[in-house]
PDB file of C-alpha atoms in Angstrom:
ATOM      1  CA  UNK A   1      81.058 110.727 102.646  1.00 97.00           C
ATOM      2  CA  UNK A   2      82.728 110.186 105.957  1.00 98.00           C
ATOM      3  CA  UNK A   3      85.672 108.443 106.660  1.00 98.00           C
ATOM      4  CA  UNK A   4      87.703 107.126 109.731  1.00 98.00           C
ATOM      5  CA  UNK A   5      91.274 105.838 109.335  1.00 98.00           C
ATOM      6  CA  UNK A   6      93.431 104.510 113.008  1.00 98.00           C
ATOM      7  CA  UNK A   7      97.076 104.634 112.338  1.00 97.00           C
ATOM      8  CA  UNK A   8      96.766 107.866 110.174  1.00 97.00           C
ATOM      9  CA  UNK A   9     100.449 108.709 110.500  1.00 96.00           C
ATOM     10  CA  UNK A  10     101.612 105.704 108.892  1.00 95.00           C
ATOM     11  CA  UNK A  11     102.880 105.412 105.728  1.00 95.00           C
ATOM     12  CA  UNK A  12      99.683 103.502 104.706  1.00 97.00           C
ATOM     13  CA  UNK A  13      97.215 105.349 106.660  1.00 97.00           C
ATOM     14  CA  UNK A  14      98.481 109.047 105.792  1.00 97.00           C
ATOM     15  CA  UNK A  15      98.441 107.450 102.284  1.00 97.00           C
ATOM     16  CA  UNK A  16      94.891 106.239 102.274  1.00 98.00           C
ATOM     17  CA  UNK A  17      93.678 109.582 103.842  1.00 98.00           C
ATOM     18  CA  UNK A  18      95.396 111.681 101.095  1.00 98.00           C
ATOM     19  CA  UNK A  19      93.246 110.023  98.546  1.00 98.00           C
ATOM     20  CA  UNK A  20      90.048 110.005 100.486  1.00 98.00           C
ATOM     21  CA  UNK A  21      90.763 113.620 100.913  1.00 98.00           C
ATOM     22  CA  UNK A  22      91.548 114.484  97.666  1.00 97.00           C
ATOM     23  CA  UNK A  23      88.140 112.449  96.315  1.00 97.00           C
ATOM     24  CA  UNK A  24      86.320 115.092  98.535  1.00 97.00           C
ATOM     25  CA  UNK A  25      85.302 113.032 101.405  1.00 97.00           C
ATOM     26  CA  UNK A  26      85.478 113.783 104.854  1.00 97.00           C
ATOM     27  CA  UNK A  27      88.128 111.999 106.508  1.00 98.00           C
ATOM     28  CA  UNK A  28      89.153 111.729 110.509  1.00 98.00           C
ATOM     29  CA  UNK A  29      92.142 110.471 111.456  1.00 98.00           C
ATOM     30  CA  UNK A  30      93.562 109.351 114.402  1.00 98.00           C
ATOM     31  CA  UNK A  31      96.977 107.834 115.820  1.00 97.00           C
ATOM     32  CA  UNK A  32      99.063 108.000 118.908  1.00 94.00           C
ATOM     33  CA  UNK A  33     101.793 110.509 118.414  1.00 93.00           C
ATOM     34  CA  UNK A  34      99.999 113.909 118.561  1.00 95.00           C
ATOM     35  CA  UNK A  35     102.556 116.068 116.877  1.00 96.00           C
ATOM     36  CA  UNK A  36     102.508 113.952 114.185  1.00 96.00           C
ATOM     37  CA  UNK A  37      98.976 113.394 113.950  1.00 97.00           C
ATOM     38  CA  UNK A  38      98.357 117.155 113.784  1.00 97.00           C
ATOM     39  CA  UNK A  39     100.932 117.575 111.213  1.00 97.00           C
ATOM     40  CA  UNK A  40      99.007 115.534 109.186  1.00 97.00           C
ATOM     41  CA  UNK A  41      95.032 116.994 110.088  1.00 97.00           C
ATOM     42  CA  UNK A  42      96.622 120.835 109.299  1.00 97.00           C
ATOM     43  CA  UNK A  43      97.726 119.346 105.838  1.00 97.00           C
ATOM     44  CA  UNK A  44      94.961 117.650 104.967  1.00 97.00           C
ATOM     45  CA  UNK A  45      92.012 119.855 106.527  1.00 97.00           C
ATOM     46  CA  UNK A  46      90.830 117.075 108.693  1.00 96.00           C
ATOM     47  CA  UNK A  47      90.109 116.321 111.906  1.00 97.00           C
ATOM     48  CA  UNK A  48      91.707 113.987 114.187  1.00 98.00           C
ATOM     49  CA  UNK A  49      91.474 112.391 117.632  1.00 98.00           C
ATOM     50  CA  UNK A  50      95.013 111.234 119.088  1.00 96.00           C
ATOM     51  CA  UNK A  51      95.294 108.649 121.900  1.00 95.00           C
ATOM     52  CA  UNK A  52      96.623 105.487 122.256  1.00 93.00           C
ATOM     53  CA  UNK A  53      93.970 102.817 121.485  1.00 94.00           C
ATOM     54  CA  UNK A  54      94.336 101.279 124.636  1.00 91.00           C
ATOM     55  CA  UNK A  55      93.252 104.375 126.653  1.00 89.00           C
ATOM     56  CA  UNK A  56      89.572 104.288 127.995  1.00 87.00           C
ATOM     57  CA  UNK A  57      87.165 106.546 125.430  1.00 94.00           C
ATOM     58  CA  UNK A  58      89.554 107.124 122.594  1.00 96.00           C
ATOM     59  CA  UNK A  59      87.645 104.706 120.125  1.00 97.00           C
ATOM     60  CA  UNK A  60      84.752 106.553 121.444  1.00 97.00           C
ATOM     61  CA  UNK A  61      86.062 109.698 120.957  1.00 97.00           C
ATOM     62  CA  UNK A  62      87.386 109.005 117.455  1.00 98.00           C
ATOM     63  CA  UNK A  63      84.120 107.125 116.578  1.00 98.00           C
ATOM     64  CA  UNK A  64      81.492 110.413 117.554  1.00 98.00           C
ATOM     65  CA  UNK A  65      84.224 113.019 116.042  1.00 98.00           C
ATOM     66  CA  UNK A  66      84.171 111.309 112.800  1.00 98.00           C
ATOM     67  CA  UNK A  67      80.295 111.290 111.692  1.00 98.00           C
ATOM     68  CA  UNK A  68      78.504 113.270 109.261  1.00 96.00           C
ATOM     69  CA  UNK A  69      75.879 115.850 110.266  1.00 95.00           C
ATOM     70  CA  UNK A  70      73.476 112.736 110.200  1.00 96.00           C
ATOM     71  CA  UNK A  71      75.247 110.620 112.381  1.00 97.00           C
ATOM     72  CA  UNK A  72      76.503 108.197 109.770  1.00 98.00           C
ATOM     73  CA  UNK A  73      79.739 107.217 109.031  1.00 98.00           C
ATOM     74  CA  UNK A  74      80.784 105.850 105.648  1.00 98.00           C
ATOM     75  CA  UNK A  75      84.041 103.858 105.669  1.00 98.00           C
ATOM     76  CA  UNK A  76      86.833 102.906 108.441  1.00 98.00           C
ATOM     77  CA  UNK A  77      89.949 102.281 108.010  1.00 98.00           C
ATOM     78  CA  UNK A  78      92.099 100.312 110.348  1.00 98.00           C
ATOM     79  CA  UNK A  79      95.542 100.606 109.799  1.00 97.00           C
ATOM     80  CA  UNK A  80      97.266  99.839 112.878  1.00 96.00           C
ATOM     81  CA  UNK A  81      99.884  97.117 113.262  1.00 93.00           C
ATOM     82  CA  UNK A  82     102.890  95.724 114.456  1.00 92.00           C
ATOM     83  CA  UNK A  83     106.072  93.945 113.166  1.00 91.00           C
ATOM     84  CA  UNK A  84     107.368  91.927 116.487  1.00 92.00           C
ATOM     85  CA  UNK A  85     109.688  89.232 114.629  1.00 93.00           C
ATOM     86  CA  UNK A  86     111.372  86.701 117.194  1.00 95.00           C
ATOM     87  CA  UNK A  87     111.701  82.921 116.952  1.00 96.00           C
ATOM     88  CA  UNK A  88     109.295  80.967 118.914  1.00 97.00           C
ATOM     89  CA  UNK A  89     111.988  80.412 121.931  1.00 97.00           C
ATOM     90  CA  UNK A  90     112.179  84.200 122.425  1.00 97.00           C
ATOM     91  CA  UNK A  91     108.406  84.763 122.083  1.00 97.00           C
ATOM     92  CA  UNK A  92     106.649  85.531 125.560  1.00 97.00           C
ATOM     93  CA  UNK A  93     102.818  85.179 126.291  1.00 97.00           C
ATOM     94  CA  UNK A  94     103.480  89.278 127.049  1.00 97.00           C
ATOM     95  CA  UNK A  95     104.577  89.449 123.364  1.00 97.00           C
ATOM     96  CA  UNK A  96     101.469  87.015 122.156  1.00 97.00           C
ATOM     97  CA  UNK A  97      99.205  89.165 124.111  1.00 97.00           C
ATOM     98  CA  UNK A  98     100.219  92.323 123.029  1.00 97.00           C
ATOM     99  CA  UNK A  99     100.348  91.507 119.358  1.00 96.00           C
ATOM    100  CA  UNK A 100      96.551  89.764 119.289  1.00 97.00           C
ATOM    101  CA  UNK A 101      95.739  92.988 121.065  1.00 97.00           C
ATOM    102  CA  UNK A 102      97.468  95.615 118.787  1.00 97.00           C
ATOM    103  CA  UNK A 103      96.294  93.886 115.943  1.00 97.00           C
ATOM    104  CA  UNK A 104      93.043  92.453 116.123  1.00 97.00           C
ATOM    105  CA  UNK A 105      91.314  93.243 119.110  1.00 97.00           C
ATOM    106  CA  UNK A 106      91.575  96.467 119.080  1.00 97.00           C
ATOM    107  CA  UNK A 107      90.313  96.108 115.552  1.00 98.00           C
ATOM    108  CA  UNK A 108      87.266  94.399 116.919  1.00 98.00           C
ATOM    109  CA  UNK A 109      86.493  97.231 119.390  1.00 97.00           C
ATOM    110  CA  UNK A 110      86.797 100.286 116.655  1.00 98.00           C
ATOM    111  CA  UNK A 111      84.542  98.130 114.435  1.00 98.00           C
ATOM    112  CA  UNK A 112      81.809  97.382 117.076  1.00 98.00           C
ATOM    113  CA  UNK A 113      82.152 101.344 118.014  1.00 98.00           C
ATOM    114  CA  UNK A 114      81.543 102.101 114.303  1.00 98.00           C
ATOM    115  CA  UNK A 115      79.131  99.908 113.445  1.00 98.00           C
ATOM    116  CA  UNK A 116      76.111 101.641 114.591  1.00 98.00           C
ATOM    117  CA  UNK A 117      76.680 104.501 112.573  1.00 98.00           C
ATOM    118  CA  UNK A 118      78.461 102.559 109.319  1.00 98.00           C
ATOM    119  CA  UNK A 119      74.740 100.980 109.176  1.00 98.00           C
ATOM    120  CA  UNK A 120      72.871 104.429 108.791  1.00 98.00           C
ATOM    121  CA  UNK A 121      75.655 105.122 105.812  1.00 97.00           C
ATOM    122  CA  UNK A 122      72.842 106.060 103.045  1.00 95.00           C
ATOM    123  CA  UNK A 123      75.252 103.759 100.639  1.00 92.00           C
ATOM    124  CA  UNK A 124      76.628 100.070 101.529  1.00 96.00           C
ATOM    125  CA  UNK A 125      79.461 101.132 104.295  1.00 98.00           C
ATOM    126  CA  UNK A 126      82.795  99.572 104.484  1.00 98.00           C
ATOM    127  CA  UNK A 127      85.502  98.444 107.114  1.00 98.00           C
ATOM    128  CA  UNK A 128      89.101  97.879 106.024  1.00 98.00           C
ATOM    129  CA  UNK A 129      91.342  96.191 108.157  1.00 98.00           C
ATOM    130  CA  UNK A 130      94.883  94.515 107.336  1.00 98.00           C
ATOM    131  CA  UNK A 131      96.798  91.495 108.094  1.00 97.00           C
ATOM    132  CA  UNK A 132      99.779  90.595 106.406  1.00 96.00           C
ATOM    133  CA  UNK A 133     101.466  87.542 103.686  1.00 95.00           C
ATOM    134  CA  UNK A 134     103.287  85.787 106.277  1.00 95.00           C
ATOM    135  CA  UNK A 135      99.950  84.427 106.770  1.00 96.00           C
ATOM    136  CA  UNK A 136      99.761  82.339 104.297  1.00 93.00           C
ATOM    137  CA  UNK A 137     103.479  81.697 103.169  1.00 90.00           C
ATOM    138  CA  UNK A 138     104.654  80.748 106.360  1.00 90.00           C
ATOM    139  CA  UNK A 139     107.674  82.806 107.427  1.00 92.00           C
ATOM    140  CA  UNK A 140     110.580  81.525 110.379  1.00 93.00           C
ATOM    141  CA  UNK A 141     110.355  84.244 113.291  1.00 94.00           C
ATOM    142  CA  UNK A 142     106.869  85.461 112.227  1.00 96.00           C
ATOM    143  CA  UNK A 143     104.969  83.263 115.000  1.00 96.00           C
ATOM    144  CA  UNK A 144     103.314  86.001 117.080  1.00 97.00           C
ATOM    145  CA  UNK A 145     102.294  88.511 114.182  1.00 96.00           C
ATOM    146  CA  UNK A 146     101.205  85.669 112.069  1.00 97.00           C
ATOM    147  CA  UNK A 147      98.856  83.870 114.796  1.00 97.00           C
ATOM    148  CA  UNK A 148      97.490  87.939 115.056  1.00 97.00           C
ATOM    149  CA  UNK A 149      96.973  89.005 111.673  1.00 97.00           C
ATOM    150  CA  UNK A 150      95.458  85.340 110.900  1.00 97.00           C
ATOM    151  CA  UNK A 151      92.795  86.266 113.440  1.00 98.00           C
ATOM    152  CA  UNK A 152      92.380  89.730 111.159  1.00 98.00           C
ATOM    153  CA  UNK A 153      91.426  87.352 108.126  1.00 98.00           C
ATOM    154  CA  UNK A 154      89.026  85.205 109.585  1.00 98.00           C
ATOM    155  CA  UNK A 155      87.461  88.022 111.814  1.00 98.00           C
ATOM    156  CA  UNK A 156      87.578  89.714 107.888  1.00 98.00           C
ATOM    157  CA  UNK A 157      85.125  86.871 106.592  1.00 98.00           C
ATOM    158  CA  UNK A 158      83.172  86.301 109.520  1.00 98.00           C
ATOM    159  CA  UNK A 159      81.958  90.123 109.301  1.00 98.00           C
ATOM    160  CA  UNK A 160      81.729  90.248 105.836  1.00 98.00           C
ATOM    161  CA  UNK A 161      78.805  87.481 106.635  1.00 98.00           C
ATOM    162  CA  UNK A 162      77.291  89.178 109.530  1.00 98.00           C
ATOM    163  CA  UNK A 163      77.130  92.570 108.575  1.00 98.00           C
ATOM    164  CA  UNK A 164      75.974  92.423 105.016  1.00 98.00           C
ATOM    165  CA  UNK A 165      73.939  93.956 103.436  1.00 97.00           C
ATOM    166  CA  UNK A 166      74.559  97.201 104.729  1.00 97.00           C
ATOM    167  CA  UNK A 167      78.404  96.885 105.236  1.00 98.00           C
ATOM    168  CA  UNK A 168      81.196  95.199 103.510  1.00 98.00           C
ATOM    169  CA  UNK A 169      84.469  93.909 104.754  1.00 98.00           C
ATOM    170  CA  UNK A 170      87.379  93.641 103.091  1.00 98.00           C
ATOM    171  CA  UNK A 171      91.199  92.854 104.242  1.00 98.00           C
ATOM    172  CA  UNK A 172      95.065  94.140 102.608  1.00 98.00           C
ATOM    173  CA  UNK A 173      97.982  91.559 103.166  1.00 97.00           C
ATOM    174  CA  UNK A 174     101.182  93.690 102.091  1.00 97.00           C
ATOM    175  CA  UNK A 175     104.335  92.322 102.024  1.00 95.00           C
ATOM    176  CA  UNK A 176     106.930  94.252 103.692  1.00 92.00           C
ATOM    177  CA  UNK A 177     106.524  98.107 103.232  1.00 93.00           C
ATOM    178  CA  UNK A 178     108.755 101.183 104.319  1.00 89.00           C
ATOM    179  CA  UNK A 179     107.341 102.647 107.567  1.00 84.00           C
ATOM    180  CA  UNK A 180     108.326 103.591 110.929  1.00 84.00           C
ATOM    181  CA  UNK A 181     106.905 100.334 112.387  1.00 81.00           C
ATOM    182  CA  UNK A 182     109.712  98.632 109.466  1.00 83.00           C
ATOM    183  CA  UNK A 183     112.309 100.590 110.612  1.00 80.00           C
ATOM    184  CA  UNK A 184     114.730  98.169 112.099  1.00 80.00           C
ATOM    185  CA  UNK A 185     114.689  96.201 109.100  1.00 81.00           C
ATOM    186  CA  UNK A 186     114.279  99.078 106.485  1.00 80.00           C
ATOM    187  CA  UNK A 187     116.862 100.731 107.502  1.00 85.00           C
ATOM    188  CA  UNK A 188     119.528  98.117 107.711  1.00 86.00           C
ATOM    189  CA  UNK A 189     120.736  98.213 103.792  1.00 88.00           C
ATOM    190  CA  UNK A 190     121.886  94.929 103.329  1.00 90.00           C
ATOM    191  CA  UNK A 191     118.759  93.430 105.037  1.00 89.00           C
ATOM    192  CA  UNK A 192     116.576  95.521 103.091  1.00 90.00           C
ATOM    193  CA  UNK A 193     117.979  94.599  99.751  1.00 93.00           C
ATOM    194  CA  UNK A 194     118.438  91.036 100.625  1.00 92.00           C
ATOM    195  CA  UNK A 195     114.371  91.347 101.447  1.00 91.00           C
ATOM    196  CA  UNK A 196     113.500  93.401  98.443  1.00 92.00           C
ATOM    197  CA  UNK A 197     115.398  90.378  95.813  1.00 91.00           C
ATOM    198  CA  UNK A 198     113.004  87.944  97.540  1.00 90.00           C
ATOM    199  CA  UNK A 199     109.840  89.954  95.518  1.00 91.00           C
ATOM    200  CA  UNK A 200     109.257  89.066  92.065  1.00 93.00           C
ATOM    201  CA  UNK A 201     108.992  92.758  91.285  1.00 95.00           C
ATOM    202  CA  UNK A 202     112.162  93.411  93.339  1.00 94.00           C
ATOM    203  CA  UNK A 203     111.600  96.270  95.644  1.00 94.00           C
ATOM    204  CA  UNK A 204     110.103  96.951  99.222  1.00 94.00           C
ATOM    205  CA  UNK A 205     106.541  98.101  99.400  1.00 93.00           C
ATOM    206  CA  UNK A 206     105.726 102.224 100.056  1.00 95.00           C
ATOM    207  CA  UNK A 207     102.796 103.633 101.677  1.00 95.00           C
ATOM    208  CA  UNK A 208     101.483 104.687  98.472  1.00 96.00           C
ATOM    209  CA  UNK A 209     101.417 101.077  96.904  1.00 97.00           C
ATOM    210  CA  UNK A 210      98.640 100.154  99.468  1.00 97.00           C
ATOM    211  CA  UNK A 211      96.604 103.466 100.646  1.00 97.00           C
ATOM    212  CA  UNK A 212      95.290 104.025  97.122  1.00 98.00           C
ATOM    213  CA  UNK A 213      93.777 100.150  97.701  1.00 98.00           C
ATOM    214  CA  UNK A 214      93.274 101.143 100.992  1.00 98.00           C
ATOM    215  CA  UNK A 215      91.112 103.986  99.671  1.00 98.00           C
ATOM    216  CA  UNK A 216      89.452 101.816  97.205  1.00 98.00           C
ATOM    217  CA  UNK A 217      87.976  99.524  99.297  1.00 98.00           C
ATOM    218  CA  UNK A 218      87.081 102.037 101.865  1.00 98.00           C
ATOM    219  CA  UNK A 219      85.046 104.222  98.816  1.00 97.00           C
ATOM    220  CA  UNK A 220      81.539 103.561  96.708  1.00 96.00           C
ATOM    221  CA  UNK A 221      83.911 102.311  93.742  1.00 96.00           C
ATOM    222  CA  UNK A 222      83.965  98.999  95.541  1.00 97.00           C
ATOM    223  CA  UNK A 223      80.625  98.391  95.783  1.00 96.00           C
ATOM    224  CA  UNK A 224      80.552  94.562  94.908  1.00 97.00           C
ATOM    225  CA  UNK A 225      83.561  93.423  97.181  1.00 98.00           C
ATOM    226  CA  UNK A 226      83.557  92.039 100.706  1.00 98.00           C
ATOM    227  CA  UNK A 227      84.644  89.392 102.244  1.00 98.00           C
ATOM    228  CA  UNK A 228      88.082  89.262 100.340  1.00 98.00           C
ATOM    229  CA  UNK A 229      91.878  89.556 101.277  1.00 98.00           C
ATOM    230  CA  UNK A 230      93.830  91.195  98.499  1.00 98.00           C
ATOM    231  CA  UNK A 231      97.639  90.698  98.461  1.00 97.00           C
ATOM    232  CA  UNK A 232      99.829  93.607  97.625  1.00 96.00           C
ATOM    233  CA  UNK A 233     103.288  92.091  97.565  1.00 94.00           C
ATOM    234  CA  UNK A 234     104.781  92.447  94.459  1.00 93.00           C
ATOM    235  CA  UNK A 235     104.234  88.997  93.624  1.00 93.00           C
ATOM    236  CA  UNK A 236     105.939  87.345  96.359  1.00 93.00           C
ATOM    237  CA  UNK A 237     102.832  85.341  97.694  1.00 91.00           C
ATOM    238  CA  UNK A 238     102.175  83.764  94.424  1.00 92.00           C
ATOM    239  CA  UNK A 239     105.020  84.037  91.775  1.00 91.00           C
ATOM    240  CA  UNK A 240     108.157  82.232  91.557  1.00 87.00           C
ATOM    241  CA  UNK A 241     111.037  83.488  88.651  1.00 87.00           C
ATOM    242  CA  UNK A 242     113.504  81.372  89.818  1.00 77.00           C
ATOM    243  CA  UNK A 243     113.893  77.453  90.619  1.00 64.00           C
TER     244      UNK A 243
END
């Protein structure tokens, strides 16, 4: 089966590829920082387009360098986001623009590049995207990445509807997971521990807590699921141990 992840040298998209990989699939990967990105296609066996999403004919490129020898393509990932936390009074329609772009339009064009050759998959395809919990809990400073990801959801169900039969759509809503893109907060100890006590199961999130799922979803072994969001968070969008 073949397999196309954006974002492959995050922690969730190198993650998600590892498994595909190591299920036998064929996986292409693609991202903006080359180095990186070839880092990752040497380890892995792959190959990989890099370019920045916004750049004219990378989705293209990606798209056509990622079928099988019949022209299908079995599963995409998108794993691309961004973490652009301000309170509403420091927001700008640059930063509102930017993050709708980052985060779901550019989802929309790799899934209307893909799905042409998803639909010749000889099994029921799949697209992955992700949006996150501050969706639905509501979080101070999370205006512009919220309104984005919230777009991811409901473009999530909306496909689910329009392209089924033949492909399935499902969505991941982490809570806050160790990355490059988490850095400033990650990295700051006190923040990240003060974060990490607000989960149930009190830790931050790693790449490998969500590419697995990521994986999942993408594969055959989730033949009967579309349509969903599925919260990895350890707990914190629906549990409460104290008060």
């Amino acid at each position: 089966m073949a397999f196309l992840i954006y974002g492959a040298t995050g922690a969730i998209g190198s993650s998600a590829a590892r498994h595909l990989v190591a299920a036998g699939h064929k996986v292409h990967v693609s991202a903006r920082h080359a180095d990186k990105l070839q880092a990752l296609a040497s380890e892995l066996g792959c190959t990989s387009t890099a370019g920045d999403l916004s750049a004219d004919g990378t989705i293209a490129s990606a798209t056509q360098a990622a079928l099988d020898d019949s022209g299908a393509l079995d599963g995409l990932i998108y794993a691309v986001g961004s973490i652009n936390l301000k309170p509403l009074s420091k927001l700008t329609q640059a930063d509102f623009h930017r993050d709708f772009e980052v985060n779901a339009l550019w989802a929309v064009q790799a899934v209307q590049a893909a799905v042409p050759a998803l639909k010749l998959s000889p099994t029921t395809a799949s697209i992955v995207l992700f949006s996150t919990i501050a969706v639905g809990q509501g979080f101070t400073a999370h205006a512009s990445v919220s309104m984005a990801k919230g777009a991811v959801e409901g473009l999530t169900r909306a496909l689910a509807a329009e392209l089924a039969p033949k492909v399935r759509v499902n969505c991941i809503a982490p809570s806050l997971v160790r990355s490059d893109l988490s850095a400033a907060l990650v990295n700051n100890e006190a923040m990240a521990k003060a974060i990490a006590a607000m989960h149930p199961l009190p830790r931050l999130g790693e790449g490998e807590d969500i590419g697995p799922l990521a994986a999942f979803l993408a594969g055959p072994q989730s033949g009967w699921m579309t349509g969903q969001v599925l919260h990895v968070d350890g707990g914190r969008s629906s549990v409460r141990t104290k008060g």
